[in-house]
Amino acid sequence: MNHSLNYRNTHFITSAQNISYLPPDTGIEIAFAGRSNAGKSSSINRLCDQKKLVYVSKIPGRTQLINLFKVGEGYHIVDLPGYGYAQVPLALKLKWQKSLGEYLQKRDQLKGLVVLMDIRHPLRELDQQLICWAVDCNLPMLTLLTKCDKFKKGARNSELKRVREAALNFGGNVQVELYSSLKGIGVDMLRKKLDSWYFPYSEICIDKAEGVDTLDTGNGVKG
């Protein structure tokens, strides 16, 4: 049976400095991660067809907390702290990366990861570390080349091909797609991908929710 969520119903739940401040491990979470200038906030807003769901700052690096959103009963989106922005003080940058790593390593209900990269600057070192971790952990992953409207169609397709070929070096199934929050490119694809991640786990995770029985990411396998 095909299932789909209404992402327009998504609403904010809470923000947390680290996973100890998040609600208990219940339901299913899909996390969004990327460099601080990758357009993560705008991408989530377009996914949910809401302009102000996630605050979009003109200054990269403002997402300092783990932000939790509810799509439906037992289904959540997590906006993780951006990484790699050079103008953030080193101590704060390390704190964010520790928070990101703890979430990825220890949050049991994480069932999928969306990695966002600006199409003009893909596969930087921290992006590659994150992708390698997801592959090693057998965590379902989708890599989005954001802001693809900055290129004409031919150039964006050429860059997509180049990044897909480079992604073969990671092993595993690293899916790479185009995305534009401005033009709506890739939005339907993203919704369908998230649906495919949410629903295979729905029965066991919803029962649990209802009370029925470098990036320091570690090596724990998600499943």
PDB file of C-alpha atoms in Angstrom:
ATOM      1  CA  MET A   1       0.000   0.000   0.000  1.00  0.00           C
ATOM      2  CA  ASN A   2       1.312   3.476  -0.891  1.00  0.00           C
ATOM      3  CA  HIS A   3       1.329   6.058   1.898  1.00  0.00           C
ATOM      4  CA  SER A   4       2.012   9.766   1.800  1.00  0.00           C
ATOM      5  CA  LEU A   5       2.155  12.461   4.436  1.00  0.00           C
ATOM      6  CA  ASN A   6       0.805  15.987   4.139  1.00  0.00           C
ATOM      7  CA  TYR A   7       3.980  17.978   4.745  1.00  0.00           C
ATOM      8  CA  ARG A   8       1.976  21.204   4.889  1.00  0.00           C
ATOM      9  CA  ASN A   9       0.839  20.079   8.358  1.00  0.00           C
ATOM     10  CA  THR A  10       4.402  20.181   9.679  1.00  0.00           C
ATOM     11  CA  HIS A  11       4.866  22.321  12.791  1.00  0.00           C
ATOM     12  CA  PHE A  12       7.647  23.142  15.214  1.00  0.00           C
ATOM     13  CA  ILE A  13       7.973  21.077  18.400  1.00  0.00           C
ATOM     14  CA  THR A  14      11.144  22.086  20.235  1.00  0.00           C
ATOM     15  CA  SER A  15      14.805  23.119  20.018  1.00  0.00           C
ATOM     16  CA  ALA A  16      17.605  21.477  21.962  1.00  0.00           C
ATOM     17  CA  GLN A  17      21.290  22.099  22.595  1.00  0.00           C
ATOM     18  CA  ASN A  18      21.947  18.349  22.439  1.00  0.00           C
ATOM     19  CA  ILE A  19      20.051  15.070  22.413  1.00  0.00           C
ATOM     20  CA  SER A  20      19.646  14.990  26.197  1.00  0.00           C
ATOM     21  CA  TYR A  21      17.155  17.867  25.824  1.00  0.00           C
ATOM     22  CA  LEU A  22      15.126  16.191  23.073  1.00  0.00           C
ATOM     23  CA  PRO A  23      11.933  14.202  23.765  1.00  0.00           C
ATOM     24  CA  PRO A  24      12.377  10.447  24.371  1.00  0.00           C
ATOM     25  CA  ASP A  25      13.246   8.177  21.465  1.00  0.00           C
ATOM     26  CA  THR A  26       9.784   7.671  19.983  1.00  0.00           C
ATOM     27  CA  GLY A  27       8.429   7.690  16.468  1.00  0.00           C
ATOM     28  CA  ILE A  28      10.546   8.122  13.333  1.00  0.00           C
ATOM     29  CA  GLU A  29      12.950  10.941  12.532  1.00  0.00           C
ATOM     30  CA  ILE A  30      14.423  12.030   9.198  1.00  0.00           C
ATOM     31  CA  ALA A  31      17.340  14.425   9.672  1.00  0.00           C
ATOM     32  CA  PHE A  32      18.509  17.244   7.410  1.00  0.00           C
ATOM     33  CA  ALA A  33      22.195  18.157   7.589  1.00  0.00           C
ATOM     34  CA  GLY A  34      24.499  20.368   5.573  1.00  0.00           C
ATOM     35  CA  ARG A  35      26.990  23.188   5.576  1.00  0.00           C
ATOM     36  CA  SER A  36      25.741  26.457   7.003  1.00  0.00           C
ATOM     37  CA  ASN A  37      25.393  28.032   3.547  1.00  0.00           C
ATOM     38  CA  ALA A  38      23.759  25.069   1.786  1.00  0.00           C
ATOM     39  CA  GLY A  39      20.203  26.448   1.941  1.00  0.00           C
ATOM     40  CA  LYS A  40      18.939  23.878   4.434  1.00  0.00           C
ATOM     41  CA  SER A  41      16.279  26.066   6.037  1.00  0.00           C
ATOM     42  CA  SER A  42      14.854  27.201   2.703  1.00  0.00           C
ATOM     43  CA  SER A  43      14.815  23.610   1.466  1.00  0.00           C
ATOM     44  CA  ILE A  44      12.785  22.392   4.440  1.00  0.00           C
ATOM     45  CA  ASN A  45      10.370  25.323   4.103  1.00  0.00           C
ATOM     46  CA  ARG A  46       9.778  24.466   0.439  1.00  0.00           C
ATOM     47  CA  LEU A  47       9.319  20.782   1.251  1.00  0.00           C
ATOM     48  CA  CYS A  48       6.581  21.713   3.723  1.00  0.00           C
ATOM     49  CA  ASP A  49       5.145  24.506   1.556  1.00  0.00           C
ATOM     50  CA  GLN A  50       5.585  27.010   4.385  1.00  0.00           C
ATOM     51  CA  LYS A  51       7.592  30.229   4.183  1.00  0.00           C
ATOM     52  CA  LYS A  52       8.348  30.659   7.885  1.00  0.00           C
ATOM     53  CA  LEU A  53       8.451  27.153   9.330  1.00  0.00           C
ATOM     54  CA  VAL A  54      12.241  27.270   9.619  1.00  0.00           C
ATOM     55  CA  TYR A  55      13.902  30.626  10.192  1.00  0.00           C
ATOM     56  CA  VAL A  56      16.009  31.633   7.187  1.00  0.00           C
ATOM     57  CA  SER A  57      18.886  33.860   8.214  1.00  0.00           C
ATOM     58  CA  LYS A  58      20.812  36.112   5.848  1.00  0.00           C
ATOM     59  CA  ILE A  59      23.901  35.208   7.886  1.00  0.00           C
ATOM     60  CA  PRO A  60      25.047  31.557   7.533  1.00  0.00           C
ATOM     61  CA  GLY A  61      25.738  29.679  10.749  1.00  0.00           C
ATOM     62  CA  ARG A  62      22.700  30.806  12.739  1.00  0.00           C
ATOM     63  CA  THR A  63      21.243  27.289  13.131  1.00  0.00           C
ATOM     64  CA  GLN A  64      22.905  26.470  16.443  1.00  0.00           C
ATOM     65  CA  LEU A  65      20.361  24.034  17.878  1.00  0.00           C
ATOM     66  CA  ILE A  66      18.766  20.721  17.001  1.00  0.00           C
ATOM     67  CA  ASN A  67      15.270  21.694  15.831  1.00  0.00           C
ATOM     68  CA  LEU A  68      12.471  19.118  15.909  1.00  0.00           C
ATOM     69  CA  PHE A  69       9.335  19.346  13.742  1.00  0.00           C
ATOM     70  CA  LYS A  70       6.249  17.121  13.675  1.00  0.00           C
ATOM     71  CA  VAL A  71       4.879  16.093  10.271  1.00  0.00           C
ATOM     72  CA  GLY A  72       2.258  13.683  11.607  1.00  0.00           C
ATOM     73  CA  GLU A  73       1.705  11.416  14.594  1.00  0.00           C
ATOM     74  CA  GLY A  74       5.029   9.647  15.107  1.00  0.00           C
ATOM     75  CA  TYR A  75       6.689  11.257  12.053  1.00  0.00           C
ATOM     76  CA  HIS A  76       9.320  13.963  12.577  1.00  0.00           C
ATOM     77  CA  ILE A  77      11.803  16.106  10.664  1.00  0.00           C
ATOM     78  CA  VAL A  78      14.996  17.184  12.405  1.00  0.00           C
ATOM     79  CA  ASP A  79      16.938  20.267  11.334  1.00  0.00           C
ATOM     80  CA  LEU A  80      20.514  19.710  12.530  1.00  0.00           C
ATOM     81  CA  PRO A  81      23.057  22.462  13.225  1.00  0.00           C
ATOM     82  CA  GLY A  82      24.881  23.654  10.128  1.00  0.00           C
ATOM     83  CA  TYR A  83      28.574  22.848   9.941  1.00  0.00           C
ATOM     84  CA  GLY A  84      31.708  24.208   8.345  1.00  0.00           C
ATOM     85  CA  TYR A  85      31.047  27.954   8.352  1.00  0.00           C
ATOM     86  CA  ALA A  86      34.445  29.653   8.617  1.00  0.00           C
ATOM     87  CA  GLN A  87      33.320  32.856  10.382  1.00  0.00           C
ATOM     88  CA  VAL A  88      31.915  31.013  13.407  1.00  0.00           C
ATOM     89  CA  PRO A  89      34.337  30.995  16.394  1.00  0.00           C
ATOM     90  CA  LEU A  90      36.209  27.687  16.652  1.00  0.00           C
ATOM     91  CA  ALA A  91      34.894  26.816  20.126  1.00  0.00           C
ATOM     92  CA  LEU A  92      31.294  27.274  18.995  1.00  0.00           C
ATOM     93  CA  LYS A  93      31.931  25.360  15.772  1.00  0.00           C
ATOM     94  CA  LEU A  94      33.307  22.393  17.737  1.00  0.00           C
ATOM     95  CA  LYS A  95      30.319  22.503  20.078  1.00  0.00           C
ATOM     96  CA  TRP A  96      27.884  22.341  17.142  1.00  0.00           C
ATOM     97  CA  GLN A  97      29.787  19.482  15.532  1.00  0.00           C
ATOM     98  CA  LYS A  98      29.770  17.542  18.801  1.00  0.00           C
ATOM     99  CA  SER A  99      26.007  18.032  19.076  1.00  0.00           C
ATOM    100  CA  LEU A 100      25.573  16.899  15.463  1.00  0.00           C
ATOM    101  CA  GLY A 101      27.755  13.836  16.008  1.00  0.00           C
ATOM    102  CA  GLU A 102      25.960  12.792  19.189  1.00  0.00           C
ATOM    103  CA  TYR A 103      22.606  12.996  17.472  1.00  0.00           C
ATOM    104  CA  LEU A 104      23.728  10.928  14.479  1.00  0.00           C
ATOM    105  CA  GLN A 105      25.386   8.316  16.664  1.00  0.00           C
ATOM    106  CA  LYS A 106      22.891   7.913  19.495  1.00  0.00           C
ATOM    107  CA  ARG A 107      19.402   8.864  18.309  1.00  0.00           C
ATOM    108  CA  ASP A 108      17.793   5.475  17.789  1.00  0.00           C
ATOM    109  CA  GLN A 109      14.754   6.602  15.820  1.00  0.00           C
ATOM    110  CA  LEU A 110      16.833   8.243  13.084  1.00  0.00           C
ATOM    111  CA  LYS A 111      15.806   6.330   9.953  1.00  0.00           C
ATOM    112  CA  GLY A 112      17.050   8.522   7.110  1.00  0.00           C
ATOM    113  CA  LEU A 113      19.473  11.367   6.391  1.00  0.00           C
ATOM    114  CA  VAL A 114      19.202  14.165   3.825  1.00  0.00           C
ATOM    115  CA  VAL A 115      22.576  15.782   3.104  1.00  0.00           C
ATOM    116  CA  LEU A 116      22.330  19.174   1.435  1.00  0.00           C
ATOM    117  CA  MET A 117      25.170  20.665  -0.604  1.00  0.00           C
ATOM    118  CA  ASP A 118      25.259  23.885  -2.615  1.00  0.00           C
ATOM    119  CA  ILE A 119      25.587  22.743  -6.239  1.00  0.00           C
ATOM    120  CA  ARG A 120      28.355  25.327  -6.688  1.00  0.00           C
ATOM    121  CA  HIS A 121      30.440  23.846  -3.835  1.00  0.00           C
ATOM    122  CA  PRO A 122      29.668  20.123  -3.479  1.00  0.00           C
ATOM    123  CA  LEU A 123      31.527  17.361  -1.672  1.00  0.00           C
ATOM    124  CA  ARG A 124      33.657  19.409   0.666  1.00  0.00           C
ATOM    125  CA  GLU A 125      35.555  17.577   3.380  1.00  0.00           C
ATOM    126  CA  LEU A 126      32.853  17.596   6.066  1.00  0.00           C
ATOM    127  CA  ASP A 127      30.218  16.638   3.491  1.00  0.00           C
ATOM    128  CA  GLN A 128      32.303  13.630   2.534  1.00  0.00           C
ATOM    129  CA  GLN A 129      32.805  12.647   6.178  1.00  0.00           C
ATOM    130  CA  LEU A 130      29.064  12.731   6.753  1.00  0.00           C
ATOM    131  CA  ILE A 131      28.316  10.676   3.648  1.00  0.00           C
ATOM    132  CA  CYS A 132      30.981   8.106   4.567  1.00  0.00           C
ATOM    133  CA  TRP A 133      29.483   7.751   8.041  1.00  0.00           C
ATOM    134  CA  ALA A 134      25.988   7.183   6.657  1.00  0.00           C
ATOM    135  CA  VAL A 135      27.273   4.568   4.205  1.00  0.00           C
ATOM    136  CA  ASP A 136      29.212   2.766   6.967  1.00  0.00           C
ATOM    137  CA  CYS A 137      26.077   2.711   9.143  1.00  0.00           C
ATOM    138  CA  ASN A 138      23.788   1.512   6.334  1.00  0.00           C
ATOM    139  CA  LEU A 139      21.624   4.564   6.979  1.00  0.00           C
ATOM    140  CA  PRO A 140      19.343   5.493   4.063  1.00  0.00           C
ATOM    141  CA  MET A 141      20.616   8.754   2.603  1.00  0.00           C
ATOM    142  CA  LEU A 142      19.684  11.272  -0.056  1.00  0.00           C
ATOM    143  CA  THR A 143      22.134  13.933  -1.192  1.00  0.00           C
ATOM    144  CA  LEU A 144      20.584  17.096  -2.602  1.00  0.00           C
ATOM    145  CA  LEU A 145      22.431  19.595  -4.777  1.00  0.00           C
ATOM    146  CA  THR A 146      20.657  22.740  -3.632  1.00  0.00           C
ATOM    147  CA  LYS A 147      20.364  26.105  -5.389  1.00  0.00           C
ATOM    148  CA  CYS A 148      20.488  24.308  -8.731  1.00  0.00           C
ATOM    149  CA  ASP A 149      18.536  27.199 -10.275  1.00  0.00           C
ATOM    150  CA  LYS A 150      21.836  29.108 -10.196  1.00  0.00           C
ATOM    151  CA  PHE A 151      22.874  27.030 -13.221  1.00  0.00           C
ATOM    152  CA  LYS A 152      21.217  26.692 -16.604  1.00  0.00           C
ATOM    153  CA  LYS A 153      19.675  23.288 -17.301  1.00  0.00           C
ATOM    154  CA  GLY A 154      22.629  21.920 -19.239  1.00  0.00           C
ATOM    155  CA  ALA A 155      25.172  23.014 -16.647  1.00  0.00           C
ATOM    156  CA  ARG A 156      23.147  21.705 -13.717  1.00  0.00           C
ATOM    157  CA  ASN A 157      22.712  18.313 -15.381  1.00  0.00           C
ATOM    158  CA  SER A 158      26.446  18.154 -16.106  1.00  0.00           C
ATOM    159  CA  GLU A 159      27.232  18.909 -12.470  1.00  0.00           C
ATOM    160  CA  LEU A 160      24.697  16.331 -11.323  1.00  0.00           C
ATOM    161  CA  LYS A 161      26.407  13.711 -13.486  1.00  0.00           C
ATOM    162  CA  ARG A 162      29.834  14.701 -12.159  1.00  0.00           C
ATOM    163  CA  VAL A 163      28.782  14.469  -8.506  1.00  0.00           C
ATOM    164  CA  ARG A 164      26.982  11.161  -9.088  1.00  0.00           C
ATOM    165  CA  GLU A 165      30.161   9.729 -10.598  1.00  0.00           C
ATOM    166  CA  ALA A 166      32.227  11.031  -7.672  1.00  0.00           C
ATOM    167  CA  ALA A 167      29.721   9.541  -5.221  1.00  0.00           C
ATOM    168  CA  LEU A 168      30.481   6.057  -6.538  1.00  0.00           C
ATOM    169  CA  ASN A 169      33.738   6.254  -4.582  1.00  0.00           C
ATOM    170  CA  PHE A 170      31.812   6.156  -1.313  1.00  0.00           C
ATOM    171  CA  GLY A 171      30.364   2.726  -2.046  1.00  0.00           C
ATOM    172  CA  GLY A 172      26.847   1.914  -0.940  1.00  0.00           C
ATOM    173  CA  ASN A 173      23.779   3.518  -2.475  1.00  0.00           C
ATOM    174  CA  VAL A 174      24.462   7.264  -2.483  1.00  0.00           C
ATOM    175  CA  GLN A 175      21.547   8.873  -4.323  1.00  0.00           C
ATOM    176  CA  VAL A 176      22.268  12.383  -5.639  1.00  0.00           C
ATOM    177  CA  GLU A 177      19.502  14.658  -6.957  1.00  0.00           C
ATOM    178  CA  LEU A 178      18.917  18.293  -7.936  1.00  0.00           C
ATOM    179  CA  TYR A 179      16.963  20.614  -5.664  1.00  0.00           C
ATOM    180  CA  SER A 180      15.839  24.225  -5.787  1.00  0.00           C
ATOM    181  CA  SER A 181      13.690  25.770  -3.079  1.00  0.00           C
ATOM    182  CA  LEU A 182      13.168  28.788  -5.362  1.00  0.00           C
ATOM    183  CA  LYS A 183      11.983  26.930  -8.471  1.00  0.00           C
ATOM    184  CA  GLY A 184      10.548  23.836  -6.786  1.00  0.00           C
ATOM    185  CA  ILE A 185      12.930  21.459  -8.558  1.00  0.00           C
ATOM    186  CA  GLY A 186      13.100  18.109  -6.756  1.00  0.00           C
ATOM    187  CA  VAL A 187      10.391  18.875  -4.191  1.00  0.00           C
ATOM    188  CA  ASP A 188       8.000  16.091  -5.219  1.00  0.00           C
ATOM    189  CA  MET A 189      10.913  13.654  -5.411  1.00  0.00           C
ATOM    190  CA  LEU A 190      11.966  14.592  -1.870  1.00  0.00           C
ATOM    191  CA  ARG A 191       8.458  14.095  -0.472  1.00  0.00           C
ATOM    192  CA  LYS A 192       8.210  10.650  -2.065  1.00  0.00           C
ATOM    193  CA  LYS A 193      11.639   9.680  -0.745  1.00  0.00           C
ATOM    194  CA  LEU A 194      10.747  10.717   2.802  1.00  0.00           C
ATOM    195  CA  ASP A 195       7.451   8.808   2.570  1.00  0.00           C
ATOM    196  CA  SER A 196       9.361   5.686   1.534  1.00  0.00           C
ATOM    197  CA  TRP A 197      11.566   6.050   4.623  1.00  0.00           C
ATOM    198  CA  TYR A 198       8.791   6.774   7.103  1.00  0.00           C
ATOM    199  CA  PHE A 199       6.307   4.042   6.351  1.00  0.00           C
ATOM    200  CA  PRO A 200       8.365   0.809   6.431  1.00  0.00           C
ATOM    201  CA  TYR A 201       8.970   1.570  10.108  1.00  0.00           C
ATOM    202  CA  SER A 202       5.575   3.019  10.921  1.00  0.00           C
ATOM    203  CA  GLU A 203       3.872   0.146  12.753  1.00  0.00           C
ATOM    204  CA  ILE A 204       6.663  -0.659  15.202  1.00  0.00           C
ATOM    205  CA  CYS A 205       7.663   2.962  15.789  1.00  0.00           C
ATOM    206  CA  ILE A 206       4.134   4.295  16.197  1.00  0.00           C
ATOM    207  CA  ASP A 207       3.396   1.502  18.676  1.00  0.00           C
ATOM    208  CA  LYS A 208       6.472   2.601  20.602  1.00  0.00           C
ATOM    209  CA  ALA A 209       5.346   6.217  20.476  1.00  0.00           C
ATOM    210  CA  GLU A 210       1.970   5.209  21.908  1.00  0.00           C
ATOM    211  CA  GLY A 211       3.551   3.196  24.724  1.00  0.00           C
ATOM    212  CA  VAL A 212       3.248  -0.263  23.189  1.00  0.00           C
ATOM    213  CA  ASP A 213       6.099  -2.388  23.346  1.00  0.00           C
ATOM    214  CA  THR A 214      36.079  15.386  12.238  1.00  0.00           C
ATOM    215  CA  LEU A 215      32.383  14.814  12.823  1.00  0.00           C
ATOM    216  CA  ASP A 216      32.376  12.650  15.901  1.00  0.00           C
ATOM    217  CA  THR A 217      29.758  10.258  14.588  1.00  0.00           C
ATOM    218  CA  GLY A 218      31.054   6.987  16.014  1.00  0.00           C
ATOM    219  CA  ASN A 219      30.438   3.587  14.490  1.00  0.00           C
ATOM    220  CA  GLY A 220      26.953   2.609  15.628  1.00  0.00           C
ATOM    221  CA  VAL A 221      24.865   0.954  12.939  1.00  0.00           C
ATOM    222  CA  LYS A 222      21.366   2.278  12.418  1.00  0.00           C
ATOM    223  CA  GLY A 223      18.557  -0.069  11.531  1.00  0.00           C
TER     224      GLY A 223
END
